[in-house]
XYZ file of C-alpha atoms in Angstrom:
769
model
C 15.337 -26.116 27.386
C 12.377 -24.043 28.333
C 11.826 -20.866 28.928
C 12.889 -19.749 32.551
C 15.971 -21.606 32.430
C 18.412 -18.780 31.309
C 15.198 -16.135 33.050
C 13.609 -16.853 36.243
C 11.554 -13.596 36.802
C 8.032 -12.979 35.594
C 8.460 -10.008 34.141
C 11.307 -11.205 32.224
C 9.552 -14.464 31.226
C 6.535 -12.502 29.828
C 8.730 -10.148 27.788
C 10.140 -13.030 25.623
C 7.191 -14.511 25.328
C 5.342 -11.493 24.054
C 8.162 -10.750 21.278
C 8.170 -14.727 20.661
C 4.003 -15.055 20.134
C 3.796 -11.546 17.963
C 7.160 -12.905 15.948
C 4.810 -15.526 15.212
C 2.007 -13.851 14.491
C 4.232 -11.691 11.713
C 5.919 -8.735 12.809
C 8.937 -8.079 12.884
C 10.061 -4.891 14.371
C 10.022 -4.544 18.451
C 11.107 -2.270 21.339
C 11.572 -3.678 24.723
C 12.157 -0.942 27.865
C 13.243 -2.527 30.693
C 14.446 -0.649 33.802
C 18.723 -0.263 34.491
C 19.731 -3.463 36.181
C 16.567 -5.197 35.317
C 18.333 -7.608 32.988
C 18.110 -6.685 29.211
C 21.057 -8.333 27.740
C 19.955 -11.404 29.851
C 16.700 -11.414 28.209
C 17.738 -10.584 25.220
C 19.793 -13.725 25.506
C 16.938 -15.672 26.206
C 14.874 -14.668 23.831
C 17.463 -15.966 20.901
C 17.849 -19.453 22.410
C 14.433 -19.447 22.714
C 14.137 -18.286 18.888
C 16.640 -20.659 17.631
C 15.534 -23.250 18.941
C 12.465 -23.262 17.180
C 14.480 -23.082 14.488
C 13.096 -19.319 13.511
C 16.594 -17.504 13.459
C 20.202 -18.891 12.322
C 22.059 -15.644 12.618
C 22.276 -12.604 15.300
C 23.801 -9.836 15.611
C 24.030 -7.766 18.814
C 24.842 -3.902 18.673
C 26.084 -1.775 21.507
C 27.241 1.786 21.766
C 30.577 0.946 24.069
C 32.676 -1.337 24.257
C 32.844 -2.476 27.380
C 28.921 -3.287 26.630
C 30.178 -5.685 24.092
C 32.369 -6.972 26.339
C 29.438 -7.408 29.090
C 26.675 -9.195 26.398
C 29.692 -11.531 25.055
C 30.195 -12.576 28.799
C 26.223 -13.075 28.950
C 25.870 -14.870 25.901
C 29.029 -17.440 26.866
C 27.602 -18.070 30.108
C 24.076 -18.595 29.081
C 24.300 -20.059 25.443
C 27.991 -21.766 25.660
C 27.356 -24.291 22.517
C 26.604 -21.359 20.335
C 29.407 -20.262 18.208
C 30.206 -16.321 18.792
C 32.574 -13.842 17.776
C 33.569 -10.010 18.584
C 33.280 -7.904 15.148
C 36.371 -5.970 15.530
C 39.068 -4.317 12.577
C 36.323 -4.795 9.915
C 36.982 -8.451 9.892
C 34.121 -11.201 10.507
C 33.926 -14.762 11.761
C 31.370 -16.935 8.861
C 31.437 -19.890 11.593
C 29.736 -18.047 14.227
C 25.899 -18.103 14.644
C 26.221 -14.718 17.141
C 28.102 -11.474 15.954
C 28.221 -8.450 18.598
C 29.822 -5.152 17.797
C 30.030 -1.556 18.588
C 27.614 0.481 16.212
C 31.151 2.647 14.647
C 32.319 -1.132 14.249
C 29.543 -2.318 12.077
C 29.403 1.100 9.919
C 32.756 -0.165 8.592
C 31.793 -3.530 7.381
C 27.938 -3.801 6.821
C 27.527 -3.223 3.369
C 29.860 -5.977 2.142
C 27.078 -8.620 3.880
C 24.263 -9.669 2.126
C 20.451 -8.205 3.162
C 19.531 -11.782 4.304
C 23.034 -12.231 6.356
C 21.319 -12.105 9.534
C 17.806 -13.263 10.834
C 17.738 -11.321 14.348
C 19.527 -7.948 15.058
C 19.237 -6.521 18.587
C 20.081 -2.978 19.104
C 21.087 -2.084 22.723
C 20.601 1.650 24.000
C 18.089 2.256 21.544
C 17.521 5.797 21.524
C 17.731 8.916 19.534
C 21.659 8.122 18.121
C 20.527 4.947 16.695
C 17.947 6.457 14.044
C 19.886 9.552 13.623
C 23.238 8.048 12.611
C 23.257 4.240 12.530
C 19.604 3.228 11.069
C 21.353 2.380 7.915
C 22.818 -0.666 9.568
C 19.123 -1.854 9.970
C 17.609 -0.455 6.747
C 20.466 -2.534 5.188
C 19.707 -6.337 6.673
C 16.382 -8.130 6.159
C 15.819 -9.521 9.734
C 13.825 -9.181 12.915
C 14.537 -5.765 14.620
C 14.679 -5.936 18.514
C 15.303 -2.267 20.069
C 16.515 -2.629 23.803
C 16.589 0.356 26.054
C 16.490 1.638 29.799
C 15.241 5.312 28.713
C 11.941 6.106 30.392
C 9.108 6.238 27.893
C 8.672 9.802 28.253
C 12.072 10.379 26.855
C 12.255 8.339 23.828
C 11.943 9.910 20.444
C 9.127 9.330 18.598
C 11.328 9.158 15.542
C 12.511 5.668 17.789
C 9.219 4.331 18.236
C 8.683 4.693 14.582
C 11.807 2.712 13.748
C 10.940 -0.169 15.791
C 7.318 -0.200 14.357
C 5.706 0.808 17.962
C 2.114 2.555 17.600
C 0.964 5.705 19.432
C 4.483 5.794 21.032
C 3.876 3.176 23.194
C 7.184 0.322 23.028
C 6.021 -3.724 22.567
C 7.256 -4.470 26.444
C 7.507 -2.089 29.274
C 8.962 -2.874 32.854
C 10.012 0.541 34.766
C 12.062 1.366 37.785
C 9.435 2.086 39.934
C 7.780 -1.467 39.404
C 11.161 -3.200 39.825
C 11.349 -1.711 43.032
C 8.105 -2.586 43.921
C 8.704 -6.323 43.114
C 12.081 -5.979 44.865
C 14.542 -6.786 41.666
C 15.907 -3.177 42.146
C 16.752 -1.370 45.361
C 15.534 2.491 45.802
C 17.832 5.640 46.226
C 17.678 7.000 50.204
C 16.463 10.655 50.202
C 18.951 13.037 47.697
C 21.452 14.351 49.766
C 21.722 18.201 48.405
C 24.797 19.705 48.732
C 26.008 23.089 47.371
C 29.378 25.140 48.120
C 28.985 28.771 48.218
C 31.365 28.856 45.348
C 28.665 27.073 43.060
C 25.793 29.325 44.139
C 26.951 32.575 44.251
C 30.395 32.506 41.792
C 32.712 35.918 42.040
C 31.941 39.189 40.790
C 34.517 42.089 40.420
C 35.117 43.687 43.237
C 33.728 41.171 45.458
C 37.126 39.161 45.292
C 38.494 38.428 48.832
C 42.677 39.696 48.691
C 43.997 35.683 48.625
C 41.828 35.346 45.088
C 42.827 38.668 43.944
C 45.876 37.218 44.415
C 45.890 34.388 42.487
C 44.275 35.649 39.578
C 46.958 37.886 38.947
C 49.773 35.617 39.206
C 48.253 33.939 36.642
C 48.208 36.966 34.176
C 44.433 37.820 34.521
C 43.020 41.336 35.624
C 41.651 41.174 39.008
C 38.941 43.833 38.477
C 37.627 42.146 35.407
C 37.554 38.891 36.760
C 34.393 36.848 37.498
C 32.516 33.289 37.152
C 29.160 31.980 37.330
C 28.937 28.464 39.283
C 28.333 26.790 36.467
C 31.403 28.080 34.925
C 33.212 25.774 37.743
C 35.446 22.876 36.409
C 34.796 24.614 32.828
C 36.420 28.311 33.091
C 37.786 28.006 36.665
C 38.649 25.485 38.803
C 38.579 25.765 42.928
C 40.480 23.234 44.853
C 38.550 24.435 48.073
C 35.130 23.404 45.993
C 36.663 19.927 45.003
C 37.827 19.686 48.913
C 34.168 20.325 49.884
C 32.959 17.622 47.269
C 35.581 14.920 48.459
C 34.659 15.861 52.251
C 31.240 15.341 51.583
C 31.565 12.106 50.486
C 33.417 10.895 52.869
C 31.680 12.722 55.904
C 28.311 10.996 54.610
C 28.253 8.105 52.205
C 27.283 4.984 52.894
C 30.043 3.061 54.485
C 31.335 -0.831 54.142
C 30.303 -3.724 56.340
C 33.233 -2.262 58.563
C 31.535 1.005 59.007
C 35.120 2.788 58.619
C 35.660 3.039 54.578
C 33.141 4.213 51.847
C 31.513 1.728 49.810
C 31.483 1.196 46.470
C 31.326 4.816 45.016
C 31.724 6.820 41.436
C 32.497 10.651 41.542
C 30.744 11.428 38.229
C 33.111 14.483 36.938
C 32.838 17.530 34.904
C 35.819 16.627 32.522
C 39.568 14.497 32.875
C 40.868 17.809 34.565
C 38.391 17.851 36.679
C 38.737 14.104 37.756
C 42.282 14.803 38.272
C 41.599 17.728 40.766
C 39.165 15.325 42.739
C 42.215 12.666 43.097
C 44.119 15.334 43.863
C 41.606 16.479 46.876
C 41.733 12.884 47.981
C 45.438 12.299 48.315
C 45.646 15.629 50.139
C 42.868 15.071 52.700
C 42.914 11.392 52.892
C 46.727 10.540 52.213
C 46.726 7.431 54.862
C 44.004 5.743 52.403
C 44.947 7.161 49.112
C 48.119 5.043 50.096
C 45.565 2.028 50.151
C 44.653 2.406 47.013
C 40.727 4.124 47.958
C 40.223 6.730 44.918
C 41.433 6.301 41.264
C 40.646 8.157 37.916
C 38.748 6.303 35.517
C 38.423 7.136 32.411
C 39.368 6.989 28.912
C 42.332 9.119 28.686
C 43.517 7.024 31.850
C 46.095 4.944 30.916
C 44.929 1.105 32.151
C 41.964 2.539 32.118
C 39.975 -1.152 31.740
C 42.359 -2.637 34.207
C 41.542 -0.178 36.847
C 37.667 -0.645 36.123
C 38.013 -4.513 36.488
C 39.788 -4.112 39.999
C 36.945 -1.395 40.998
C 34.531 -4.136 40.020
C 36.419 -7.259 41.614
C 38.695 -6.236 44.103
C 38.082 -4.579 47.877
C 39.960 -1.465 46.043
C 39.693 1.030 44.678
C 36.570 1.628 46.147
C 35.635 5.096 45.170
C 35.761 5.683 41.181
C 36.217 9.161 39.485
C 34.724 9.017 36.305
C 33.748 10.994 32.963
C 31.878 9.324 30.735
C 33.278 5.854 31.015
C 31.113 4.818 34.155
C 27.772 6.884 33.391
C 25.759 3.871 31.002
C 25.875 0.388 30.974
C 28.282 -0.710 33.673
C 27.556 -3.875 36.093
C 29.343 -3.093 39.408
C 26.357 -4.581 41.646
C 28.106 -3.834 44.623
C 27.624 0.420 44.310
C 26.237 2.384 47.190
C 27.404 5.705 47.096
C 26.904 8.051 43.588
C 28.099 11.505 43.681
C 26.790 13.718 40.900
C 29.613 16.642 40.591
C 28.928 17.866 37.543
C 25.489 19.277 36.331
C 23.723 16.546 33.803
C 21.007 18.157 30.837
C 20.316 14.913 29.514
C 17.344 13.316 30.553
C 18.318 9.677 29.527
C 21.974 10.287 30.769
C 20.953 10.985 34.175
C 18.356 8.373 34.532
C 21.450 5.925 33.109
C 23.538 7.764 35.841
C 21.542 6.775 38.492
C 21.074 3.437 37.020
C 24.678 2.811 38.492
C 23.419 1.911 41.805
C 20.044 -0.078 41.758
C 21.114 -3.184 41.228
C 20.096 -5.498 43.868
C 23.766 -7.347 45.906
C 24.474 -9.497 48.740
C 27.411 -8.592 51.074
C 29.589 -11.881 50.198
C 31.004 -11.426 53.932
C 28.292 -10.203 56.143
C 25.620 -11.843 53.856
C 23.644 -8.107 54.281
C 21.266 -7.716 51.257
C 21.817 -4.356 49.762
C 18.828 -2.352 50.657
C 19.262 1.061 48.868
C 21.985 3.568 47.464
C 22.642 7.385 48.003
C 22.670 9.891 45.804
C 24.894 12.964 46.560
C 23.826 15.675 44.178
C 25.717 18.794 43.890
C 24.199 20.333 41.373
C 19.941 20.248 42.001
C 19.969 17.708 38.983
C 17.070 16.148 40.436
C 15.427 19.685 40.290
C 16.247 20.462 37.138
C 14.670 17.316 35.608
C 11.726 17.416 38.466
C 12.524 13.594 39.661
C 11.448 13.084 43.074
C 13.953 13.328 45.648
C 12.163 11.633 48.677
C 13.720 7.824 47.815
C 13.267 5.814 51.199
C 14.520 6.433 54.502
C 17.677 4.806 55.309
C 18.898 2.761 58.277
C 22.380 3.935 59.538
C 24.679 1.628 62.091
C 27.541 3.027 63.917
C 31.566 1.935 62.451
C 32.506 -1.228 64.384
C 35.626 0.424 65.720
C 34.007 2.918 67.043
C 31.091 0.880 68.612
C 34.329 -1.530 70.224
C 35.739 1.515 71.597
C 32.493 2.752 73.550
C 31.643 -1.258 74.842
C 35.746 -1.152 76.101
C 35.178 2.173 77.780
C 31.849 1.239 79.428
C 33.176 -1.982 80.761
C 36.416 -0.033 81.803
C 34.018 2.609 83.928
C 32.076 -0.878 85.277
C 35.405 -2.620 86.737
C 37.113 0.586 87.590
C 33.902 1.081 89.852
C 34.747 -2.464 91.431
C 38.245 -1.526 91.659
C 39.364 -4.851 89.451
C 42.744 -3.813 89.421
C 43.611 -6.467 86.188
C 40.750 -5.724 84.704
C 41.360 -2.174 84.255
C 44.344 -2.902 83.419
C 43.977 -5.005 80.686
C 41.033 -2.848 79.225
C 42.773 0.233 79.166
C 45.308 -1.717 77.086
C 42.713 -2.970 74.764
C 41.663 1.028 74.362
C 45.246 2.344 74.194
C 45.722 -0.606 71.509
C 42.364 0.570 69.666
C 43.299 3.961 69.515
C 46.737 3.673 68.434
C 45.177 2.531 64.941
C 44.511 5.958 64.106
C 46.324 7.784 61.231
C 47.233 10.805 62.602
C 48.018 12.731 59.285
C 44.037 11.990 58.452
C 42.256 15.687 57.977
C 39.988 15.033 60.876
C 42.261 13.040 62.830
C 44.770 15.807 62.880
C 43.487 17.961 65.225
C 43.527 15.532 67.916
C 46.895 14.169 67.355
C 48.365 15.343 70.660
C 45.535 14.079 72.713
C 45.593 10.385 70.977
C 48.924 10.625 71.342
C 49.066 10.651 75.168
C 45.860 8.412 75.214
C 47.792 5.582 73.130
C 51.371 6.345 75.022
C 50.161 5.132 78.542
C 47.388 3.762 80.617
C 47.277 6.788 82.945
C 45.013 9.099 80.769
C 42.560 6.104 81.250
C 42.204 6.539 85.035
C 40.393 9.515 84.855
C 36.924 7.789 84.646
C 35.030 11.058 85.747
C 31.630 11.846 84.039
C 33.239 14.767 81.933
C 35.995 12.710 80.461
C 34.010 9.969 79.389
C 31.467 12.069 78.158
C 34.345 13.849 76.160
C 36.246 10.108 74.685
C 32.300 9.208 74.254
C 31.494 12.160 72.221
C 35.113 13.363 70.289
C 37.259 10.361 70.211
C 34.952 7.345 69.275
C 33.631 9.132 66.409
C 37.084 9.401 64.823
C 37.557 5.915 65.179
C 35.544 5.268 62.025
C 38.888 6.475 60.142
C 40.947 3.551 62.231
C 43.168 0.983 60.175
C 41.821 -1.910 62.914
C 40.730 -5.062 61.673
C 38.909 -6.982 59.139
C 34.908 -6.847 58.833
C 34.864 -10.098 60.566
C 37.310 -9.976 63.474
C 35.943 -6.641 64.279
C 32.373 -8.226 64.637
C 33.969 -10.886 66.931
C 35.780 -8.524 69.110
C 32.566 -6.345 69.300
C 30.107 -9.721 70.387
C 32.716 -11.211 73.023
C 32.922 -7.529 74.436
C 28.957 -7.580 74.687
C 29.317 -10.775 76.013
C 31.873 -9.494 78.820
C 29.270 -6.334 79.336
C 26.284 -8.734 79.855
C 28.200 -11.338 81.814
C 29.128 -7.982 84.433
C 25.594 -6.667 84.633
C 24.732 -10.768 85.336
C 21.996 -10.493 81.980
C 21.475 -14.105 81.399
C 19.027 -13.518 78.059
C 21.661 -11.349 76.526
C 24.572 -13.823 77.417
C 22.439 -16.689 75.791
C 21.567 -14.506 72.755
C 25.269 -13.829 72.499
C 26.099 -17.526 73.195
C 24.357 -18.564 69.888
C 25.946 -15.906 67.847
C 29.679 -16.463 68.802
C 29.298 -20.225 68.902
C 27.758 -19.682 64.919
C 30.977 -17.941 64.266
C 33.294 -20.333 65.909
C 31.444 -23.117 63.986
C 32.356 -21.952 60.850
C 36.247 -21.896 61.730
C 37.763 -24.531 59.092
C 39.210 -27.256 61.286
C 41.270 -28.578 58.441
C 43.805 -25.410 58.524
C 46.948 -25.602 60.326
C 46.158 -21.984 62.636
C 42.980 -23.792 63.693
C 44.100 -26.923 64.695
C 46.864 -25.211 66.703
C 43.579 -23.885 68.838
C 41.307 -27.042 68.022
C 40.867 -27.753 72.034
C 40.259 -24.348 72.630
C 37.486 -24.555 70.215
C 35.901 -27.305 71.498
C 36.040 -26.120 74.579
C 34.679 -22.983 74.026
C 31.274 -24.223 72.530
C 30.503 -26.518 75.825
C 27.822 -26.162 78.370
C 30.762 -26.236 80.800
C 32.453 -23.139 79.483
C 29.599 -21.178 79.474
C 28.316 -21.989 82.707
C 31.543 -20.700 84.400
C 32.059 -17.396 82.126
C 34.657 -14.984 83.394
C 35.614 -11.397 82.170
C 39.197 -13.077 81.743
C 38.113 -16.291 80.186
C 35.972 -13.843 77.581
C 39.357 -12.444 77.089
C 41.181 -15.107 76.168
C 38.134 -15.872 73.653
C 38.633 -13.153 72.107
C 42.302 -12.805 71.868
C 42.505 -16.741 70.189
C 39.758 -16.516 67.933
C 39.374 -12.631 66.626
C 42.512 -12.988 64.542
C 41.221 -16.313 62.721
C 37.993 -14.901 61.528
C 39.235 -14.159 58.599
C 39.664 -18.287 57.986
C 35.702 -18.371 58.559
C 33.643 -19.881 56.228
C 30.830 -18.530 54.999
C 27.348 -18.917 56.236
C 24.977 -21.099 54.278
C 22.116 -18.462 52.707
C 19.260 -20.183 55.019
C 21.313 -19.169 58.453
C 22.082 -15.417 57.875
C 19.599 -12.919 59.571
C 20.555 -9.502 59.593
C 18.692 -6.462 61.596
C 18.901 -2.954 61.055
C 17.525 -0.311 62.944
C 15.718 2.251 60.433
C 16.830 6.160 61.073
C 15.861 8.975 58.740
C 18.122 10.674 56.422
C 16.575 14.162 55.044
C 17.979 16.528 52.284
C 20.787 18.627 53.228
C 20.000 22.043 53.001
C 20.694 25.612 54.534
C 17.718 27.658 55.970
C 17.432 31.098 57.195
C 15.608 31.435 60.786
C 16.793 34.586 62.508
C 16.625 38.732 61.646
C 20.386 38.890 61.729
C 20.827 36.199 59.218
C 20.918 33.270 61.650
C 20.886 29.993 59.978
C 21.550 26.325 60.174
C 21.557 22.873 58.347
C 17.843 21.550 58.158
C 18.602 18.619 59.522
C 20.248 20.223 63.018
C 17.546 22.969 63.302
C 14.955 20.566 63.486
C 16.731 18.582 66.257
C 17.462 21.914 68.115
C 13.508 22.528 67.709
C 12.345 19.253 68.863
C 14.913 19.031 72.264
C 12.894 22.151 72.642
C 9.251 21.368 72.717
C 10.360 18.292 74.573
C 11.738 20.175 77.149
C 9.034 22.661 77.288
C 6.670 19.700 77.021
C 6.738 18.781 80.540
C 5.155 21.948 81.997
C 3.538 23.882 79.287
C -0.468 22.937 79.450
C -1.104 23.583 75.948
C 1.634 20.876 75.209
C 0.802 18.589 77.808
C -3.165 18.758 76.496
C -1.925 18.102 72.866
C 0.164 14.950 74.031
C -2.830 13.479 75.706
C -4.393 13.805 72.346
C -7.239 17.155 73.631
C -7.766 19.956 70.793
C -6.071 23.161 71.751
C -8.058 26.630 72.258
C -6.753 30.207 71.460
C -4.917 30.487 74.558
C -3.433 27.044 74.422
C -2.116 28.252 71.021
C -0.659 31.649 71.854
C 0.703 30.567 75.269
C 2.742 27.554 73.144
C 3.872 30.193 70.413
C 5.058 32.538 72.950
C 7.401 30.033 74.432
C 8.675 28.893 71.173
C 9.529 32.240 69.614
C 12.546 32.817 71.357
C 15.687 34.356 70.739
C 17.394 31.202 69.769
C 15.457 29.303 67.165
C 12.652 32.153 66.435
C 10.097 29.274 65.915
C 7.032 30.203 63.947
C 4.897 28.256 61.357
C 6.436 29.313 58.880
C 10.336 27.831 59.462
C 8.753 24.917 60.074
C 7.323 24.352 56.965
C 10.433 25.376 55.464
C 12.727 23.042 57.954
C 10.475 19.902 57.407
C 9.240 20.389 53.919
C 5.685 20.496 54.569
C 4.386 24.107 53.163
C 0.599 22.519 54.380
C 1.393 21.666 57.606
C 0.154 23.674 60.652
C 1.915 24.558 63.773
C -0.409 22.167 65.832
C 0.775 19.092 62.733
C 4.648 19.994 63.581
C 3.562 20.040 67.655
C 1.673 16.720 67.262
C 4.824 14.914 65.027
C 7.658 16.360 67.615
C 5.369 14.708 70.893
C 4.305 11.472 68.818
C 0.911 12.111 68.708
C 0.763 11.578 64.197
C 2.647 11.444 61.493
C 3.256 14.134 59.318
C 1.666 13.106 56.082
C 4.255 12.728 53.144
C 4.064 14.565 49.951
C 3.293 11.393 48.409
C 0.569 10.813 50.761
C -1.315 14.069 49.915
C -1.173 13.356 46.335
C -2.404 10.136 46.488
C -5.292 10.932 49.110
C -6.061 14.252 46.595
C -6.362 12.041 43.738
C -8.369 9.076 45.509
C -11.004 11.550 46.671
C -11.352 13.070 43.040
C -11.817 9.525 41.600
C -14.412 8.951 44.693
C -16.275 11.838 43.714
C -16.455 10.583 39.995
C -17.645 6.543 40.540
C -18.749 6.627 36.784
C -15.301 6.562 35.589
C -14.254 4.004 33.199
C -11.182 1.764 33.084
C -9.538 3.905 30.432
C -10.253 6.892 32.502
C -8.804 5.580 35.642
C -5.702 4.621 34.107
C -5.601 8.400 32.732
C -5.799 9.665 36.450
C -3.421 7.142 38.031
C -1.091 7.964 35.227
C -1.512 11.872 35.845
C -1.015 11.235 39.538
C 2.178 9.730 39.117
C 3.928 12.284 36.766
C 2.727 15.120 39.914
C 4.291 12.940 42.096
C 7.300 12.661 39.861
C 6.872 16.525 39.883
C 6.543 16.675 36.236
C 5.529 20.327 35.122
C 1.491 19.845 34.364
C 0.441 23.199 34.009
C -1.784 22.877 30.747
C -3.589 20.792 28.965
C -1.293 20.479 25.956
C 1.038 18.839 28.166
C -1.842 16.149 28.827
C -1.453 15.720 25.280
C 2.404 14.169 25.539
C 3.394 10.994 26.190
C 3.025 8.982 28.825
C -0.549 10.533 28.455
C -0.775 10.001 24.486
C -0.725 6.236 24.514
C -3.959 6.332 26.222
C -6.173 8.668 24.830
C -7.127 12.347 24.022
C -8.088 13.732 26.988
C -10.879 15.944 25.737
C -12.424 13.271 24.031
C -12.080 10.713 27.666
C -13.581 13.643 29.743
C -16.513 16.069 29.694
C -15.469 19.258 29.839
C -16.406 20.353 33.313
C -14.625 16.881 34.408
C -11.430 17.793 32.679
C -11.514 20.986 34.034
C -11.628 20.062 37.503
C -9.172 17.499 37.087
C -6.562 20.213 35.754
C -7.372 22.360 39.091
C -6.794 19.370 40.789
C -3.763 18.913 39.207
C -2.241 22.517 39.525
C -3.325 23.092 43.473
C -1.871 19.491 44.177
C 1.645 20.269 42.542
C 2.082 23.544 43.913
């Protein structure tokens, strides 16, 4: 079996070759660092197969720190080496016929002394960081075996003793393939710009003398003196629990998460809670706020204190529900759920190793088996400023958002109703009003977001009469207020809603006489119809209609009635549709920028807004003023502005509503170096604002151009420094440049002349600032 039959990616093959060649050269200890999601276990299995085929090893021991990780590794060995006997060491017993043994570190501690030092030829230690050296080093010391450490921990945070344990000189691993490289090579997906959201209680806590009367009453009822009671934000869910804070965390997820392919429910999500009791409180918030979705099993607590936790975890990984796993520690590391799209950091994290392991849950690539759409990214909602605490880049990548299918369907039918009403086509109007009534009737009235509109929704679902008012004001209200609520609808499946949307688009194209759009929709609709399996009874019943719908005669004689007949017959049958062959799947999405959610104060009396809201209002005002403001018109034409132009624009912008100044725009756009003219050019689409990364890269690139005599080693050092600055690492002194990852390249004072080094440090400080 050639190398590459188990692993197929270049870095995986390179990793195995590197280790195998160094074993052949006589080395015995190795450390492999692979980003979470890049296949550490698969690489290890491939290496075992290669070394056994070369007859370099016989028995193998694979160690992991938790049962779930041993279970996953056992599955990988079973899948890729089905003919090699394997056994899980539990309860102090060992199957001596097996050639591959797997165990947790604690499980192996109970038995290793009963085995001879030569019993194993290769020991693979998964998640090899500080705990291996401090607690389980005795296992590795006992056996005279080749040692391979595996970890996803960034090299900067691997303990020096761990490098030493696995024979790595200069704190450099034997093989390294990091997260950024994996994203660049499209083996992992990036995270979107981090969604930062903190509540007032988290930020401010409560102090004696500041307690609202309601809080004083609640505290007093629990036997605590209100005048002595206080808590800091960091005490939440450790010393004090507040249901309002937990409700806010749950609402933030539901309002801002990446949705599933219907656009109505959250895609697979993990909420990382502070404690088991905190997890239960968050679960109560889901029950309280979204009882209709909880009856379907939307959110479940998955931690070691829950009965049947492993069964619930299997359901989370392999079934449609639950969608949201509320977890304490159990899902922080090593759990492989490629379909994860949302991570909620509802707790402060103080270990960078653990932080990256948690982020790693969302990085796996995945293709939706229903829509064929590839996972492009994932969202992190950070309630505790963990990214700032660890000085990790929050920018991620821009996101693509789409309207939920039920909301889109509502708007299409509303538009069709307007056209038919304008043509006085009574039959079409009545039919479309009935469709809208039925769609609105799928809204759960007990849902917290829907409940305030319950009376209106009952009226809309109750008769056709409310739909006869097609005035501009009423249509705007329906489109802007009712349509967004449809994201909470319990309408049909993705494939059913998708087909209904396509046929409604077809009806509109027919009413407008848009031949190009009709042809485009014909291709997608006929493709869906062709995927229906004609061998089952439900489809055979409509075989004649199915055949007719794919003929030129049908498409040459379209009418609204026949299009709606097509929808009514085949939309419910789309649940039987076969999956598309991978080669025919084409999905397009229109990108839209998602920014951090943070609050800014812009008025003298404390007026404030979320940054994205403020930016939107500023941009609307500038575009409105551009129609008759001479300075803005000149700027839009690409001309330079004089002082008189700038004064006129500043006076127009600094009104009593938004108080727009250069400083406020720097805060709102998170661009501390940009000028007022830069912001105006961006809003008028004359030029783009420079990103933080481009500014940093440009500054370092210019420094390199100014020093053309740099050696390859010096260039590597400068590139590493640039990367560290981009990641917001705290590099304020020369001492920081003697620590990893710089120390593995060389001593900066030996690499650079003193004047060059001083110049480089000054560049670093100015760019970081």
